[in-house]
Short mmCIF file of C-alpha atoms in Angstrom, two decimals:
data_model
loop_
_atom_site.label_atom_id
_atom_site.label_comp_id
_atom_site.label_asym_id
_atom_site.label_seq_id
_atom_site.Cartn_x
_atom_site.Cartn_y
_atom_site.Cartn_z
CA UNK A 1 -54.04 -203.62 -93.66
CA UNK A 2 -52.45 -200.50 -92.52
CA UNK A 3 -50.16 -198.90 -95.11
CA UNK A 4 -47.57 -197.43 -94.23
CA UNK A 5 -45.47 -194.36 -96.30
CA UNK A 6 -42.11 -192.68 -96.00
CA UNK A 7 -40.51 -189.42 -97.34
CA UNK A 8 -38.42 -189.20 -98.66
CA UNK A 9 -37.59 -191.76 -100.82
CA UNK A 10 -33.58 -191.25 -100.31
CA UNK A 11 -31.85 -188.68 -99.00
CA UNK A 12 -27.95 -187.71 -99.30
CA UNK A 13 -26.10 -186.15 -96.85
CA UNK A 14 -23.08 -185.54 -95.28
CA UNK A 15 -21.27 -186.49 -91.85
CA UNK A 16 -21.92 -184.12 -89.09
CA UNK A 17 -26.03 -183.46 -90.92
CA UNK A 18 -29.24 -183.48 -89.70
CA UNK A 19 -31.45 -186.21 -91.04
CA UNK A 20 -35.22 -186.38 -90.87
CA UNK A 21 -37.05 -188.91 -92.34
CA UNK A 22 -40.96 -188.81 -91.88
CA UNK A 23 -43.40 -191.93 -91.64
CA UNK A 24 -47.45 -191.71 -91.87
CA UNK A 25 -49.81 -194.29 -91.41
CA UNK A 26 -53.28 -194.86 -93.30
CA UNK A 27 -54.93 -194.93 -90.15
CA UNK A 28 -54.19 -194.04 -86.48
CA UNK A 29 -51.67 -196.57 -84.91
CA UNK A 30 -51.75 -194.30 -81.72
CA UNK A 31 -47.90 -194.52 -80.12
CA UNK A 32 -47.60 -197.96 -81.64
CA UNK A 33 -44.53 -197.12 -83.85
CA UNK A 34 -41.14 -198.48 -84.21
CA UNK A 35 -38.23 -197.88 -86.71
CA UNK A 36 -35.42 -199.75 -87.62
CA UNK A 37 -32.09 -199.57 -89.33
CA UNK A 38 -31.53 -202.48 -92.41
CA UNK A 39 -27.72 -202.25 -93.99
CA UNK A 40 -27.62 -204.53 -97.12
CA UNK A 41 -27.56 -208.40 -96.62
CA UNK A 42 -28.11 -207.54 -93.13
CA UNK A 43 -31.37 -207.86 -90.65
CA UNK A 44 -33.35 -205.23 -89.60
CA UNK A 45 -32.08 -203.54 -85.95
CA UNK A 46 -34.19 -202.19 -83.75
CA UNK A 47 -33.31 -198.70 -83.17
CA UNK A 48 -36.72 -196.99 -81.28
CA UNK A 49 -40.31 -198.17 -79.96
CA UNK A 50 -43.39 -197.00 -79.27
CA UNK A 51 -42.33 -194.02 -81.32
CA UNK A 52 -39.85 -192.15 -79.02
CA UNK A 53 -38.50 -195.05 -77.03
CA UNK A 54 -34.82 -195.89 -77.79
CA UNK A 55 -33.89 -199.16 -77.72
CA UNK A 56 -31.41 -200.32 -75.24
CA UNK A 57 -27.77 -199.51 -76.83
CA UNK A 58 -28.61 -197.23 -79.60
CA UNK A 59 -26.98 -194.01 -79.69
CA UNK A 60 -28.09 -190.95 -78.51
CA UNK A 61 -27.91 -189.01 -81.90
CA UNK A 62 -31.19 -191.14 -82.85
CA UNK A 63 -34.52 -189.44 -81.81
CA UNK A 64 -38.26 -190.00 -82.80
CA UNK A 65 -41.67 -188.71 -82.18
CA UNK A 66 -45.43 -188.41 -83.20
CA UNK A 67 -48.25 -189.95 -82.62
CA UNK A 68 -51.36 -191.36 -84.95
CA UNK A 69 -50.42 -190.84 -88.08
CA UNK A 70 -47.32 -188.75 -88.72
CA UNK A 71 -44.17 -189.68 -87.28
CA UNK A 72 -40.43 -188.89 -87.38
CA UNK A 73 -37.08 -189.77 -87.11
CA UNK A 74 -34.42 -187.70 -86.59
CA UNK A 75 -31.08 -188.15 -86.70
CA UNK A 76 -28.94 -185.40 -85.15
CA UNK A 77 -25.67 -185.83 -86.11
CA UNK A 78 -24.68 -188.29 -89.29
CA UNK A 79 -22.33 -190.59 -88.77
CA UNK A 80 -20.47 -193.17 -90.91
CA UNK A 81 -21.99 -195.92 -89.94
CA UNK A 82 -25.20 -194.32 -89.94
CA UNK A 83 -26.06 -194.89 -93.59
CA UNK A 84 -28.18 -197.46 -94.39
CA UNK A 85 -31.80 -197.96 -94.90
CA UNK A 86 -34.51 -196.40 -92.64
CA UNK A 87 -37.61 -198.48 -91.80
CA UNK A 88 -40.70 -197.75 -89.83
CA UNK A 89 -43.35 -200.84 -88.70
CA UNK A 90 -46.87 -199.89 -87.14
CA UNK A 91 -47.36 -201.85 -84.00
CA UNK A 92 -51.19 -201.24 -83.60
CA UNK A 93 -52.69 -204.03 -85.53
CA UNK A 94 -51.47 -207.10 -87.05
CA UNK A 95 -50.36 -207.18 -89.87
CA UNK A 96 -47.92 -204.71 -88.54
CA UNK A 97 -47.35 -203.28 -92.05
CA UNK A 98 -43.82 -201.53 -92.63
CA UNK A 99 -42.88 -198.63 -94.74
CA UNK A 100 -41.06 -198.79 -97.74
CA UNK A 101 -37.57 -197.70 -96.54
CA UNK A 102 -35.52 -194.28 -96.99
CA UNK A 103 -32.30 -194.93 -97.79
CA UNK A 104 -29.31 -192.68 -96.19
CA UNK A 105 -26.63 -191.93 -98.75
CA UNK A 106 -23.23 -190.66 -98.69
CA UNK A 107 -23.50 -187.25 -100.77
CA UNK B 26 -28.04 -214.16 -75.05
CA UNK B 27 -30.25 -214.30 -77.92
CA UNK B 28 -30.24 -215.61 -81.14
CA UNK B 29 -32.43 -216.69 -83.81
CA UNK B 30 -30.96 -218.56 -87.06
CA UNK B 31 -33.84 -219.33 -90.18
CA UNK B 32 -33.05 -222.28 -91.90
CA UNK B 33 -34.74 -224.18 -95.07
CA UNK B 34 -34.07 -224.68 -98.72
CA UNK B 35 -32.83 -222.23 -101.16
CA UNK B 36 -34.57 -223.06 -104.45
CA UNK B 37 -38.04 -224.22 -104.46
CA UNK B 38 -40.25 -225.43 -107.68
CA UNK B 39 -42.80 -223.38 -108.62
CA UNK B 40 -46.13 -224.80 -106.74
CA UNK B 41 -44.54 -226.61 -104.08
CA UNK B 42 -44.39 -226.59 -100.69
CA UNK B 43 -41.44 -224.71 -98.31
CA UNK B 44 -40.75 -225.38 -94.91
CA UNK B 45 -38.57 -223.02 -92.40
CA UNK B 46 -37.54 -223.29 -89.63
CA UNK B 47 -36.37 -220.79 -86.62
CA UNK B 48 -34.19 -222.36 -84.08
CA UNK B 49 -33.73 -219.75 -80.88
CA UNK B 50 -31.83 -219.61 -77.65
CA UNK B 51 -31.92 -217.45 -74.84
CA UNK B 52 -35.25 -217.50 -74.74
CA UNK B 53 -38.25 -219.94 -74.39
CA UNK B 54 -42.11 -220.16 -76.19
CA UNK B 55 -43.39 -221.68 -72.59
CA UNK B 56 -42.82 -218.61 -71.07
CA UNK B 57 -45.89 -216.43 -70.76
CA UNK B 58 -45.72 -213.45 -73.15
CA UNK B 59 -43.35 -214.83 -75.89
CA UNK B 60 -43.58 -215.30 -79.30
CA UNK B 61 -42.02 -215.45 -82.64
CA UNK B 62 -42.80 -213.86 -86.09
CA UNK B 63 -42.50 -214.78 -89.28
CA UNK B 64 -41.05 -211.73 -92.02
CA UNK B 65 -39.95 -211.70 -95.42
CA UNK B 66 -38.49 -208.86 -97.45
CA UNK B 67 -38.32 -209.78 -101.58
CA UNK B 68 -36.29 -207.66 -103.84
CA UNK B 69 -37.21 -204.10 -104.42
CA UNK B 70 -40.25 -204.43 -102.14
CA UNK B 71 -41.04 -203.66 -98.24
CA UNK B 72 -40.52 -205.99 -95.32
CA UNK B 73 -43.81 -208.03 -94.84
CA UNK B 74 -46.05 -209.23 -91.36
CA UNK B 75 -46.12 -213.20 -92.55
CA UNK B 76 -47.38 -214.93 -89.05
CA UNK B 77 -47.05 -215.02 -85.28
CA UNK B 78 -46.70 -217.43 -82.48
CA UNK B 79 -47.76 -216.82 -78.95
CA UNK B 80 -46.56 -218.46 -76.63
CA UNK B 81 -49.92 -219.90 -75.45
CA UNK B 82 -50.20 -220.94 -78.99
CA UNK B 83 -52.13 -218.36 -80.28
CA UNK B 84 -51.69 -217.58 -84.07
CA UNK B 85 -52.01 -214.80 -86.40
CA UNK B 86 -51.46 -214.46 -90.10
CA UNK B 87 -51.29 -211.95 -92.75
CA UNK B 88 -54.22 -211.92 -94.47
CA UNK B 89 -53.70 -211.92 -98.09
CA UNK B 90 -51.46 -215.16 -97.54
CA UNK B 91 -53.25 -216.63 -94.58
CA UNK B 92 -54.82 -219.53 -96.87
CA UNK B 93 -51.62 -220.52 -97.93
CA UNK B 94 -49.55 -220.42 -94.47
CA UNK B 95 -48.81 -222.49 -90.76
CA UNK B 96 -46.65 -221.42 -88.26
CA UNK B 97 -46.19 -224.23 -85.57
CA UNK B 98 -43.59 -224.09 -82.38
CA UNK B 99 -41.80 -227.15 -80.58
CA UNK B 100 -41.03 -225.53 -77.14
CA UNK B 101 -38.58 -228.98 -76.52
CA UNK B 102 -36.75 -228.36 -79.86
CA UNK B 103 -36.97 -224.28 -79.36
CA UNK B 104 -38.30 -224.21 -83.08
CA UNK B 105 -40.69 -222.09 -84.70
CA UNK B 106 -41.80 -223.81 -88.31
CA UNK B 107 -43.20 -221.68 -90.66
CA UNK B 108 -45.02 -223.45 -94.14
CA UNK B 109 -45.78 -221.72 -97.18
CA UNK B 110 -48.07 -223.83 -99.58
CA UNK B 111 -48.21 -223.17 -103.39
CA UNK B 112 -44.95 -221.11 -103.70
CA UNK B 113 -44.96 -218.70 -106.80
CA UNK B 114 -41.96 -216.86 -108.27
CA UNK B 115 -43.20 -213.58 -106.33
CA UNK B 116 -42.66 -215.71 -103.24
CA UNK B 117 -38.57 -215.41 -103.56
CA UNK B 118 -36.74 -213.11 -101.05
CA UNK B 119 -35.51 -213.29 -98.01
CA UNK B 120 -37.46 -214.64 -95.06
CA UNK B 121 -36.49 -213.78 -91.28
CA UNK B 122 -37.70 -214.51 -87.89
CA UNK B 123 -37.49 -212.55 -85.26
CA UNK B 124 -38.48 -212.45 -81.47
CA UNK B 125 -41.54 -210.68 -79.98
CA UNK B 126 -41.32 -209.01 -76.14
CA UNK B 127 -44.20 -208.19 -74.71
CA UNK B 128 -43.38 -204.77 -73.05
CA UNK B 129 -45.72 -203.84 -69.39
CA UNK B 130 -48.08 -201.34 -71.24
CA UNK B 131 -48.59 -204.18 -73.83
CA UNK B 132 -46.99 -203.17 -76.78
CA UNK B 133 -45.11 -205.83 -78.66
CA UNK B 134 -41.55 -205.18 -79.99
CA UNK B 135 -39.22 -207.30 -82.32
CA UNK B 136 -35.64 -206.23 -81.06
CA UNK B 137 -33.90 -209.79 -82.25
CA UNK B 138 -34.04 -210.94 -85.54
CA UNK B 139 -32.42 -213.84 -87.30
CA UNK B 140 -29.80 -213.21 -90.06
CA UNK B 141 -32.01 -214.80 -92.54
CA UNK B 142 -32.84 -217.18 -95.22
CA UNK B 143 -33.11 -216.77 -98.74
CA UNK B 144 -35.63 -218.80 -100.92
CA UNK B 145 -35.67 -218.62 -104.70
CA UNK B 146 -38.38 -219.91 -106.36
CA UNK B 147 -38.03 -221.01 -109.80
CA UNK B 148 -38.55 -223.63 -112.21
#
């Protein structure tokens, strides 16, 4: 399987910050990235595909990029209902293996 | 509008056998290019890739639990059935389902997901 890592681990921060969370891959997934938003109890959302798509209806503020094996997500602007749990899945070869989450604090 | 709701028992015995189900609308396994996955998330650990139905009724697994897993679909019934044999304490979490599009350049996406189920298993 592909594994999948994150940093960092958690990250506090503020409304109005700049948030960037990094994802790498064991092995080259080429484009075939997605991350998602999880809040507790809740499912995972799709926020952006093939790593720089966004999905339909997510905001603007929400920005990704990469390619292979080193990827990003960028938030631009933190807001409120912006902090939850950060989660990218490789799309290149089943099992699509996920990361372990970063988790977006208050501060 | 889609949905996707997981449903199946809360506590399983160590050893048996679970059984969930997906039930869907909006949406339909006889159309070509559909499918629906199988993905569980247990405490403290990462979401994990448990199986996939095509809609031509292909089938993949995860590997490490492949043995121990069968994901069937009733198109009528707009079900997906997922069976886990052998269930072990590590097993317990929370097990979603979600819905795969196939997107033109052929990249698969999962942008609805089911709310959930959660399966303890203990003795």
């Amino acid at each position: 399987d592909i594994q999948m890592t994150q940093s960092p681990f958690s990250v506090s921060a503020s409304v109005g910050d700049r948030v960037t969370i990094t994802c790498r891959a064991s092995q080259g997934v080429s484009n075939w990235l997605a991350w998602y938003q999880q809040k507790p109890g809740k499912a995972p959302k799709l926020l952006i595909y093939e790593a720089s798509t966004l999905q339909s209806g997510v905001p603007s503020r929400f920005s990704g990029s990469g390619s292979g094996t080193d990827f990003t997500l960028t938030i631009s602007s933190l807001q409120p209902e912006d902090f939850a749990t950060y989660i990218c899945q490789q799309a290149n070869t089943f099992p699509f293996t996920f990361g372990p989450g970063t988790k977006v604090d208050i501060k | 509008q889609i949905t996707l709701k997981e449903s199946g028992p809360a506590l399983v015995r160590p050893t048996q056998t679970v059984t969930l189900t997906c039930t869907f609308s909006g949406f339909s396994l006889r159309n070509s290019g559909e499918g629906v996955g199988w993905i569980r998330q247990s405490p403290g650990k990462a979401l994990e890739w448990l199986a996939l139905i095509y809609w031509d009724d292909d089938r993949r697994y995860s590997p490490s639990l492949e043995s121990r897993l069968t994901i069937t679909k009733d198109t009528s019934k707009n079900h997906v059935v997922l069976t886990m044999t052998n269930l072990d304490p590590v097993d317990s979490g929370t097990y979603f389902c979600a819905q795969r599009v196939l997107m033109p350049n052929g990249l698969s996406i999962y942008p609805h997901w089911g709310p959930g189920t959660l399966v303890t298993v203990s003795s």
